[in-house]
Short mmCIF file of C-alpha atoms and ligand atoms in Angstrom, two decimals:
data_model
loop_
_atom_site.label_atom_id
_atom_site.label_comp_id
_atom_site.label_asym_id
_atom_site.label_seq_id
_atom_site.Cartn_x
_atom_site.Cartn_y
_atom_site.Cartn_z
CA UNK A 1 141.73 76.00 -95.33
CA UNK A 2 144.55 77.59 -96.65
CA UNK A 3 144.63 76.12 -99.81
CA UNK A 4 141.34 77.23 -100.36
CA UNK A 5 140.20 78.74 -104.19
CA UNK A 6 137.53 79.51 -106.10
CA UNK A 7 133.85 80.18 -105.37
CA UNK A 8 132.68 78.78 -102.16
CA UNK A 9 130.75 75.79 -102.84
CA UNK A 10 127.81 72.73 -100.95
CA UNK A 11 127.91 69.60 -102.49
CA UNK A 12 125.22 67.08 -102.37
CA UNK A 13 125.87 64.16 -104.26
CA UNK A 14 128.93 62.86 -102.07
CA UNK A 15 129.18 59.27 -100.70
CA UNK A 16 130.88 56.84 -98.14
CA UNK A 17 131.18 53.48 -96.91
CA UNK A 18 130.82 51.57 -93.92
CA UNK A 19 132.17 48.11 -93.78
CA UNK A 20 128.38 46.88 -92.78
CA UNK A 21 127.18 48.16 -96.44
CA UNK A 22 130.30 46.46 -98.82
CA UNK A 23 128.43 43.68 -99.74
CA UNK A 24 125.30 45.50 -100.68
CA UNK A 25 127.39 47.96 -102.69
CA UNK A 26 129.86 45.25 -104.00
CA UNK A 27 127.27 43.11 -105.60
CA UNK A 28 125.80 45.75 -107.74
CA UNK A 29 129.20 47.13 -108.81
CA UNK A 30 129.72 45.61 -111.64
CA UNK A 31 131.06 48.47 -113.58
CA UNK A 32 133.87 48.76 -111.43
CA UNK A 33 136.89 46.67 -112.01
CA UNK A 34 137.92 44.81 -108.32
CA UNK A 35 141.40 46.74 -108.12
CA UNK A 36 139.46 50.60 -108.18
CA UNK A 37 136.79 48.76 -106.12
CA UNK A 38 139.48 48.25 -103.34
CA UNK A 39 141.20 51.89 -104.19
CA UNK A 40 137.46 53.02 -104.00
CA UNK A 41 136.23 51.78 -100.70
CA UNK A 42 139.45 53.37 -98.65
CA UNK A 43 138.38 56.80 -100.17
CA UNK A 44 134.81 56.18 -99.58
CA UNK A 45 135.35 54.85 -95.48
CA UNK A 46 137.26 58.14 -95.15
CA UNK A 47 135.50 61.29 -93.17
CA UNK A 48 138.75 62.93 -92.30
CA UNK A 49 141.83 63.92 -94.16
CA UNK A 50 141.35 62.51 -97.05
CA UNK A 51 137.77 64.04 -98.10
CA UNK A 52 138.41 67.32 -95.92
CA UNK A 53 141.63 67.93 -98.15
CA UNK A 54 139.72 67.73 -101.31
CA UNK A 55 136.88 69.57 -100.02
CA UNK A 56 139.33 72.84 -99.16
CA UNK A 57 141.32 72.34 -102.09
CA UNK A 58 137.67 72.92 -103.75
CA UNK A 59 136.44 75.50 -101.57
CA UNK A 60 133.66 73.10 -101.05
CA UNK A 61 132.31 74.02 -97.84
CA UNK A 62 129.95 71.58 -96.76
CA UNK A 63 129.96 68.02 -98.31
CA UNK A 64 125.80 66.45 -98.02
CA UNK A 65 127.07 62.59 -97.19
CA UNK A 66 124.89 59.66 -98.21
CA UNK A 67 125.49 55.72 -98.56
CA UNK A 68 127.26 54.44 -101.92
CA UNK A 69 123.82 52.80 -103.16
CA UNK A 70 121.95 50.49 -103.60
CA UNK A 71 122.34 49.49 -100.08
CA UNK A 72 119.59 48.11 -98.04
CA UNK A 73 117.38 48.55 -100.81
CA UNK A 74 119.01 45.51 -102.53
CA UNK A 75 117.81 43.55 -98.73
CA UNK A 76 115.70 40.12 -99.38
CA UNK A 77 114.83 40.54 -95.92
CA UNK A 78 112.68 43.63 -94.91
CA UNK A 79 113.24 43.20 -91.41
CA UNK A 80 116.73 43.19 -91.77
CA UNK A 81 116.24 45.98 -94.24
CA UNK A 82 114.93 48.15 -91.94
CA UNK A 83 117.11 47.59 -89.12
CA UNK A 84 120.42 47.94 -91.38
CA UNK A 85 119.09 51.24 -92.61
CA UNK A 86 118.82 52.91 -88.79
CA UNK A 87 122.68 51.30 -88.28
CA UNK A 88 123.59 53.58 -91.75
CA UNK A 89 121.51 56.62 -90.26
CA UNK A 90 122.87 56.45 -86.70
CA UNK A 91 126.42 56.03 -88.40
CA UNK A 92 126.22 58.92 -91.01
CA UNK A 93 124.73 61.31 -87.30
CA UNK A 94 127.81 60.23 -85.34
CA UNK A 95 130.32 61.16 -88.58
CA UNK A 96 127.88 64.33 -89.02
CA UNK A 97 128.70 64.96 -84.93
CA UNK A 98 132.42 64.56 -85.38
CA UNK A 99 132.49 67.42 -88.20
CA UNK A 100 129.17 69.35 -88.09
CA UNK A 101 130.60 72.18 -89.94
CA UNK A 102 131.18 70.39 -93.15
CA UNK A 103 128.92 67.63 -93.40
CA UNK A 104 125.21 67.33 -93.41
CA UNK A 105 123.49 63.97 -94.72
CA UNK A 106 120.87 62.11 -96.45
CA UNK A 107 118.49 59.67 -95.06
CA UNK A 108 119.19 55.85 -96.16
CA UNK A 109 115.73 54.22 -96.62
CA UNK A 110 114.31 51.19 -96.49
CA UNK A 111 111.72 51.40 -98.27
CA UNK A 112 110.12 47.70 -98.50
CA UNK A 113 108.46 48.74 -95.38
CA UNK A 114 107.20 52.33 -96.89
CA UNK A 115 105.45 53.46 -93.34
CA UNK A 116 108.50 52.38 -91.65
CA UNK A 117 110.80 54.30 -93.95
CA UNK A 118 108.81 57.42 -93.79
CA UNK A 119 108.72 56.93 -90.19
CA UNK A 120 112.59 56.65 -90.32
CA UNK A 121 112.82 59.54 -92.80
CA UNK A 122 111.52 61.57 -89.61
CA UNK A 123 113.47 60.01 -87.22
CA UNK A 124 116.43 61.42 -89.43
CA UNK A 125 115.81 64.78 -90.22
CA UNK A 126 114.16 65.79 -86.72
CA UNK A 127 116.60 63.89 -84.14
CA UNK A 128 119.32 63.64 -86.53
CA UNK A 129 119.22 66.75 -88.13
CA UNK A 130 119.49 65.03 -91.76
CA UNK A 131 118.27 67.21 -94.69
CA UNK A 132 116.32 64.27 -96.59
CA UNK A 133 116.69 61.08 -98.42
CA UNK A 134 118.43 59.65 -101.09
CA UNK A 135 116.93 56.58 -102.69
CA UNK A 136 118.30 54.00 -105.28
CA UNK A 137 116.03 53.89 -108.00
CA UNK A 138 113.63 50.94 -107.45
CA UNK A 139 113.62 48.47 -105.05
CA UNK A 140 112.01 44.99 -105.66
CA UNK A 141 110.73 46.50 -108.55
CA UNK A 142 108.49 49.02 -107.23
CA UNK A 143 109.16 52.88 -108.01
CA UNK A 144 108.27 56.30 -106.69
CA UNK A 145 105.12 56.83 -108.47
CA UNK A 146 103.63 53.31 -107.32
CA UNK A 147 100.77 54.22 -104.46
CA UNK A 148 102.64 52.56 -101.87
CA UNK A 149 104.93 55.14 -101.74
CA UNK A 150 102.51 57.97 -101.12
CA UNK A 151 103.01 58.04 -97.59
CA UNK A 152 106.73 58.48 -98.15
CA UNK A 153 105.97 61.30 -100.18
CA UNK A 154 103.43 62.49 -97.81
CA UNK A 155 105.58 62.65 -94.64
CA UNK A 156 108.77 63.99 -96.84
CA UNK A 157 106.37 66.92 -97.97
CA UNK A 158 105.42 67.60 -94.56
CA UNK A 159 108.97 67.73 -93.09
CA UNK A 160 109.71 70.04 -95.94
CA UNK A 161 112.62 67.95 -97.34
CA UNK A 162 113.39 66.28 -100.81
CA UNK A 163 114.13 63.13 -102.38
CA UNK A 164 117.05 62.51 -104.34
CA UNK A 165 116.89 59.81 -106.84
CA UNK A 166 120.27 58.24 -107.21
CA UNK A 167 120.82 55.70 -110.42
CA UNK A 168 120.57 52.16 -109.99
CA UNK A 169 120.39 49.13 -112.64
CA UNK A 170 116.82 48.42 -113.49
CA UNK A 171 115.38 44.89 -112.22
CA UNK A 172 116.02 43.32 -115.43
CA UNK A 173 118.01 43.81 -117.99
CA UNK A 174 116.10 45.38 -121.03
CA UNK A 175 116.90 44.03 -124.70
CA UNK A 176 117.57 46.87 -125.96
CA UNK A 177 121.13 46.43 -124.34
CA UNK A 178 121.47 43.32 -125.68
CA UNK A 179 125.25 42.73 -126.86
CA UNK A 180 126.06 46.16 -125.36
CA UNK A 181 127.48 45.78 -122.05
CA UNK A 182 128.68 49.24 -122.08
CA UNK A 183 125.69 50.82 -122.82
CA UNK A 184 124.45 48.72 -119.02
CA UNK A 185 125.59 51.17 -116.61
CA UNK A 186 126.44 54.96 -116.53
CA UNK A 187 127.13 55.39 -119.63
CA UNK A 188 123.49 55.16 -121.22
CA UNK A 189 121.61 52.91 -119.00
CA UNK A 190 121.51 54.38 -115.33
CA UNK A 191 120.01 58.11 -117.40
CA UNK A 192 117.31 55.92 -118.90
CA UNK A 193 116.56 53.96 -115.86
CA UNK A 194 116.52 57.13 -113.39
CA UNK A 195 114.76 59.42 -116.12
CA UNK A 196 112.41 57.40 -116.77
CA UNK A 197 111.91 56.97 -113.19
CA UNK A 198 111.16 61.04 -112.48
CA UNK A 199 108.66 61.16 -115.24
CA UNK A 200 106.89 58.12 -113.88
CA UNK A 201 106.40 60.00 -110.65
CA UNK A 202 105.84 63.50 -112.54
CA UNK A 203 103.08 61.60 -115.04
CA UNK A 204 101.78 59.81 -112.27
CA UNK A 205 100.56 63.02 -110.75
CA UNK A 206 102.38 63.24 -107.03
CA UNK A 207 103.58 66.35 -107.76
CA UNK A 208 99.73 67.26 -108.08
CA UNK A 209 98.93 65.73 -104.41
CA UNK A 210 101.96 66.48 -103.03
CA UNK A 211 102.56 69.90 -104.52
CA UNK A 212 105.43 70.81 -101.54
CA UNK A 213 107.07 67.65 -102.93
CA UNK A 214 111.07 68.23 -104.01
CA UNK A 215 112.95 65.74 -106.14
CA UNK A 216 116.24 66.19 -106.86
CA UNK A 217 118.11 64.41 -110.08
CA UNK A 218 121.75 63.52 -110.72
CA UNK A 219 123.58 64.04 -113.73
CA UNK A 220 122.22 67.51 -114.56
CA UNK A 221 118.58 66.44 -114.44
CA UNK A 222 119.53 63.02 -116.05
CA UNK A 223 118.76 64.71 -120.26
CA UNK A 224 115.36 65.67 -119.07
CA UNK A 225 115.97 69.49 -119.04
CA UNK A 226 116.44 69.05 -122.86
CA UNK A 227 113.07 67.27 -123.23
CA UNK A 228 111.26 70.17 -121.56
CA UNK A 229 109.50 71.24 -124.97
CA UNK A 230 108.89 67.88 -126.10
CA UNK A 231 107.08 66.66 -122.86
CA UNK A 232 104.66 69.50 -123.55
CA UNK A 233 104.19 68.74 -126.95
CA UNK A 234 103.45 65.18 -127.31
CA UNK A 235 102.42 63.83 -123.83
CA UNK A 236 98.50 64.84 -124.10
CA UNK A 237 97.91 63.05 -127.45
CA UNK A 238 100.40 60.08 -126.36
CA UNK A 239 98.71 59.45 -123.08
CA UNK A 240 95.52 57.56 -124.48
CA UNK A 241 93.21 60.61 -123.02
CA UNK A 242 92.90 58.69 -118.84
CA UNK A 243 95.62 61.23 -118.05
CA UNK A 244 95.10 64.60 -116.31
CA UNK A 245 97.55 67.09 -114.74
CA UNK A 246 96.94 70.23 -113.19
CA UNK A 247 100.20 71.85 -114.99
CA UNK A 248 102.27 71.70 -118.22
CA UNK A 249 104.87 68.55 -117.65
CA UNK A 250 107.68 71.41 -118.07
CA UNK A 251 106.52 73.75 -115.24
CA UNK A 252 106.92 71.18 -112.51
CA UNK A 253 110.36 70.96 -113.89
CA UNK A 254 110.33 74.73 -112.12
CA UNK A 255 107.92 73.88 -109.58
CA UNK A 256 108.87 70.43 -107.80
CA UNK A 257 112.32 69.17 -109.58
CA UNK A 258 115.82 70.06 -109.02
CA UNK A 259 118.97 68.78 -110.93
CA UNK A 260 122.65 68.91 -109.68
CA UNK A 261 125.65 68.53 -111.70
CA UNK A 262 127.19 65.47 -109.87
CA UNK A 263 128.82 63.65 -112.80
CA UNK A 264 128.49 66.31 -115.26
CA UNK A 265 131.69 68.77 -115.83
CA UNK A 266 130.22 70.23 -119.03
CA UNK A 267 129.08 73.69 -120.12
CA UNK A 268 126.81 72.94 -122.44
CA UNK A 269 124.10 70.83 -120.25
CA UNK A 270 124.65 72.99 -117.47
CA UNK A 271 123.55 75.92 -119.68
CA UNK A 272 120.46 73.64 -121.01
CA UNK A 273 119.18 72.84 -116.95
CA UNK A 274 119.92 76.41 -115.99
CA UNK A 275 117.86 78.15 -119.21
CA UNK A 276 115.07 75.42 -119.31
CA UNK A 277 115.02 74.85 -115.19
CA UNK A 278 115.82 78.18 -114.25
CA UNK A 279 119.10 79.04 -112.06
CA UNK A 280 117.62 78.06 -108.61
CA UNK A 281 117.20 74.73 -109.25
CA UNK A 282 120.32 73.45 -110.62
CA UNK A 283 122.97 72.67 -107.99
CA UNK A 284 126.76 71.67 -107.79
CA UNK A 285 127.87 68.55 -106.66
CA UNK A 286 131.36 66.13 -107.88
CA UNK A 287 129.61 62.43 -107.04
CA UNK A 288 132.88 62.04 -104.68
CA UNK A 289 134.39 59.42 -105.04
CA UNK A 290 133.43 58.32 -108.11
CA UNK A 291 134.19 61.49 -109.87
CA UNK A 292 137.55 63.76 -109.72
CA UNK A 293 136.66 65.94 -107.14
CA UNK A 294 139.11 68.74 -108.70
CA UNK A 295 137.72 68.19 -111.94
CA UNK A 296 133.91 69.24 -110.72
CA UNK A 297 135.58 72.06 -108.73
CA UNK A 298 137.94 73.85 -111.56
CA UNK A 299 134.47 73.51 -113.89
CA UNK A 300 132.39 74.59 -112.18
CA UNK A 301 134.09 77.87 -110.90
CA UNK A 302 135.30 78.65 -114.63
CA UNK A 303 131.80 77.49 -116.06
CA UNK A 304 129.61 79.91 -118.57
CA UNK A 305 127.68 81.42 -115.77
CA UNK A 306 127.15 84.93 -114.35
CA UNK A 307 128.62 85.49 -111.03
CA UNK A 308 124.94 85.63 -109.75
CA UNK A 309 124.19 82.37 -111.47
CA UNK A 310 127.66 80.55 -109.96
CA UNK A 311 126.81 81.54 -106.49
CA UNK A 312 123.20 79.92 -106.68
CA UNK A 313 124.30 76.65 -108.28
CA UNK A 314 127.69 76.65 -106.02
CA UNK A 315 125.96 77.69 -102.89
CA UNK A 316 122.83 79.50 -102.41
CA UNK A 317 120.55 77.22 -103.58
CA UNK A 318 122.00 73.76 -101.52
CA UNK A 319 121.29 76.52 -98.85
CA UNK A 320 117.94 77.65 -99.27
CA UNK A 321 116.68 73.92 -100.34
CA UNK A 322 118.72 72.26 -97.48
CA UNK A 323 117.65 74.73 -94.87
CA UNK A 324 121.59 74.75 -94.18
MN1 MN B 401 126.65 58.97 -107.14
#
C-alpha cells in the first residue's frame, strides 16, 4: 500500500467476471464495441493484481464485488437460473476468502423463483457473509414493486441488508428512442429505465410495509435527488386519488434510499444528492471496470465537500450501511 493517497475510501459498485456468466453479460452488451469487450473481461476476471493495484493507488480500501449484470436474470430457464446464481455466490465467497480484507460482495439473484431468491439472499449474507443484493433492473418483465417480490423485500428487511438496483435495458425498446441509438443505453436510457424503476417501488408503497427496507441507486441516485421537490408537488393530484402513502415521496428519499456516485465524477450532482438526500446517504463508488478507477478516486478526494462530508460518502457510511 505504499502508493497509497488520498482519503481512505469503500466502494460498492465494483464488478467481475467469471467465464460461466460471459454469455449472459455478452448478449446484453451491446454498447460495448467487441475489442473493449475482450480488453474488458481480462480486467473484470481479475481479483488480484490488477484490481488490488488500482484499489491502493485509490486508497480504496475495501472493493463490494458483484456480477457484471444482467446475468442469470436474463435465464429462460428458472431452474437453471437458480442453480447458476448459487455457482456466482459460492464463486464471489471463495474470491471474498482469498482476500477478506478488501472485498466484501453482493448477492446475485435469481429472482424468477422470488422465494428461492430470498431464500438464497440468506444463504448469502448469513453463511457467506455477503452484505446484500444487487439486482438488474427487471427480469422477464417484472419489477421490484410487483407483489411477487414482497417476500424478497420481506426477508432482505429482516436480514437488515439493501438492494441495489443496477441499470439494465428495459424489455422493449420504447419509441421514444426511436432513431436514437445513443440515447439506448447509459447515456439517457439505463437513468430512465432504473429511475423509473425506484419510484415504482417508492409509489407502490414497500417502503410503507417494509419500512427497514434499503435501496441503493447508481449514478448519484439516477437524477432523482433533483426531482425531490417536484415528487412532492405534483404526485397527489397526478395519482388519480387510489394512491396513499404514509410520508412525503421526498422523505423516503432520507428514510429508505441511498445513492452512490458510481459513474458520476461531477461536483455538481454530488452536491444536489448530498443537500436534497442528506450526507449519509450518498456513497462513493468508480463502477470498476467500466469507469476509470483513478478518475472516481482524484474526484472524489478533491470534490466540494467538507472533510466531515468526504469521510461519510468515502467511508463511513459503506460502513455503517454494510455493517463492515
Ligand atoms: Mn455498473
Amino acid at each position: 500500500m505504499d502508493q497509497t493517497s488520498g482519503h481512505r475510501k469503500i466502494a460498492l459498485e465494483e464488478h467481475f467476471m467469471t467465464p460461466d456468466f460471459v454469455d449472459y453479460w455478452s448478449k446484453t452488451a451491446i454498447n460495448i464495441s467487441p475489442g473493449l469487450f475482450g480488453k474488458v473481461r481480462d480486467v473484470l476476471e481479475d481479483f488480484g493484481e490488477l484490481r488490488l493495484a488500482g484499489m491502493d493507488r485509490n486508497n480504496i480500501e475495501k472493493s463490494v464485488l458483484s456480477l457484471a449484470g444482467p446475468g442469470v436474470q436474463a435465464e429462460p430457464n428458472t431452474a437453471t437460473a437458480l442453480r447458476m446464481a448459487r455457482i456466482c455466490n459460492d464463486f464471489l465467497a471463495e474470491q471474498i476468502n482469498n482476500q477478506p480484507e478488501r472485498y466484501a460482495g453482493f448477492a446475485h439473484l435469481a429472482l424468477q423463483d422470488p422465494l428461492e431468491a430470498a431464500n438464497e439472499l440468506e444463504r448469502c449474507v448469513k453463511q457467506l457473509g455477503f452484505c446484500g443484493a444487487m439486482i438488474n433492473g427487471q427480469t422477464n418483465g417484472a419489477y421490484l414493486d410487483d407483489d411477487r417480490f414482497s417476500v424478497v423485500w420481506e426477508r432482505a428487511s429482516d436480514l437488515d441488508v439493501p438492494i441495489y438496483i443496477h441499470p439494465n435495458n428495459p424489455p422493449d425498446v420504447p419509441y421514444m428512442y426511436h432513431n436514437h441509438p445513443e440515447l439506448f443505453g447509459p447515456v439517457w436510457s439505463w437513468t430512465v429505465e432504473t429511475g423509473n424503476h425506484a419510484l415504482r417501488i417508492l409509489f407502490s408503497g414497500v417502503f410503507d410495509r417494509f419500512p427497514k427496507a434499503k435501496l441503493i441507486l447508481g449514478h448519484m441516485g439516477e437524477t432523482l435527488p433533483y426531482q425531490l421537490w417536484r415528487f412532492d408537488s405534483r404526485w397527489l393530484i397526478s395519482n388519480r386519488g387510489n394512491m396513499t402513502l404514509d410520508m412525503k415521496p421526498s422523505d423516503y428519499f432520507k428514510r429508505n434510499i441511498y445513492a452512490t456516485t458510481a459513474g458520476v465524477c461531477s461536483d455538481e450532482p454530488l452536491r444536489c444528492a448530498v443537500d436534497a438526500m442528506g450526507p449519509d446517504r450518498v456513497l462513493f463508488s468508480s463502477d470498476y471496470p467500466f469507469e476509470k478507477i483513478d478518475e472516481a478516486g482524484s474526484w472524489i478526494d478533491g470534490a466540494t465537500l467538507s472533510d466531515e462530508e468526504r469521510d461519510m460518502v468515502c467511508y463511513r457510511n459503506a460502513k455503517a450501511l454494510l455493517r463492515l
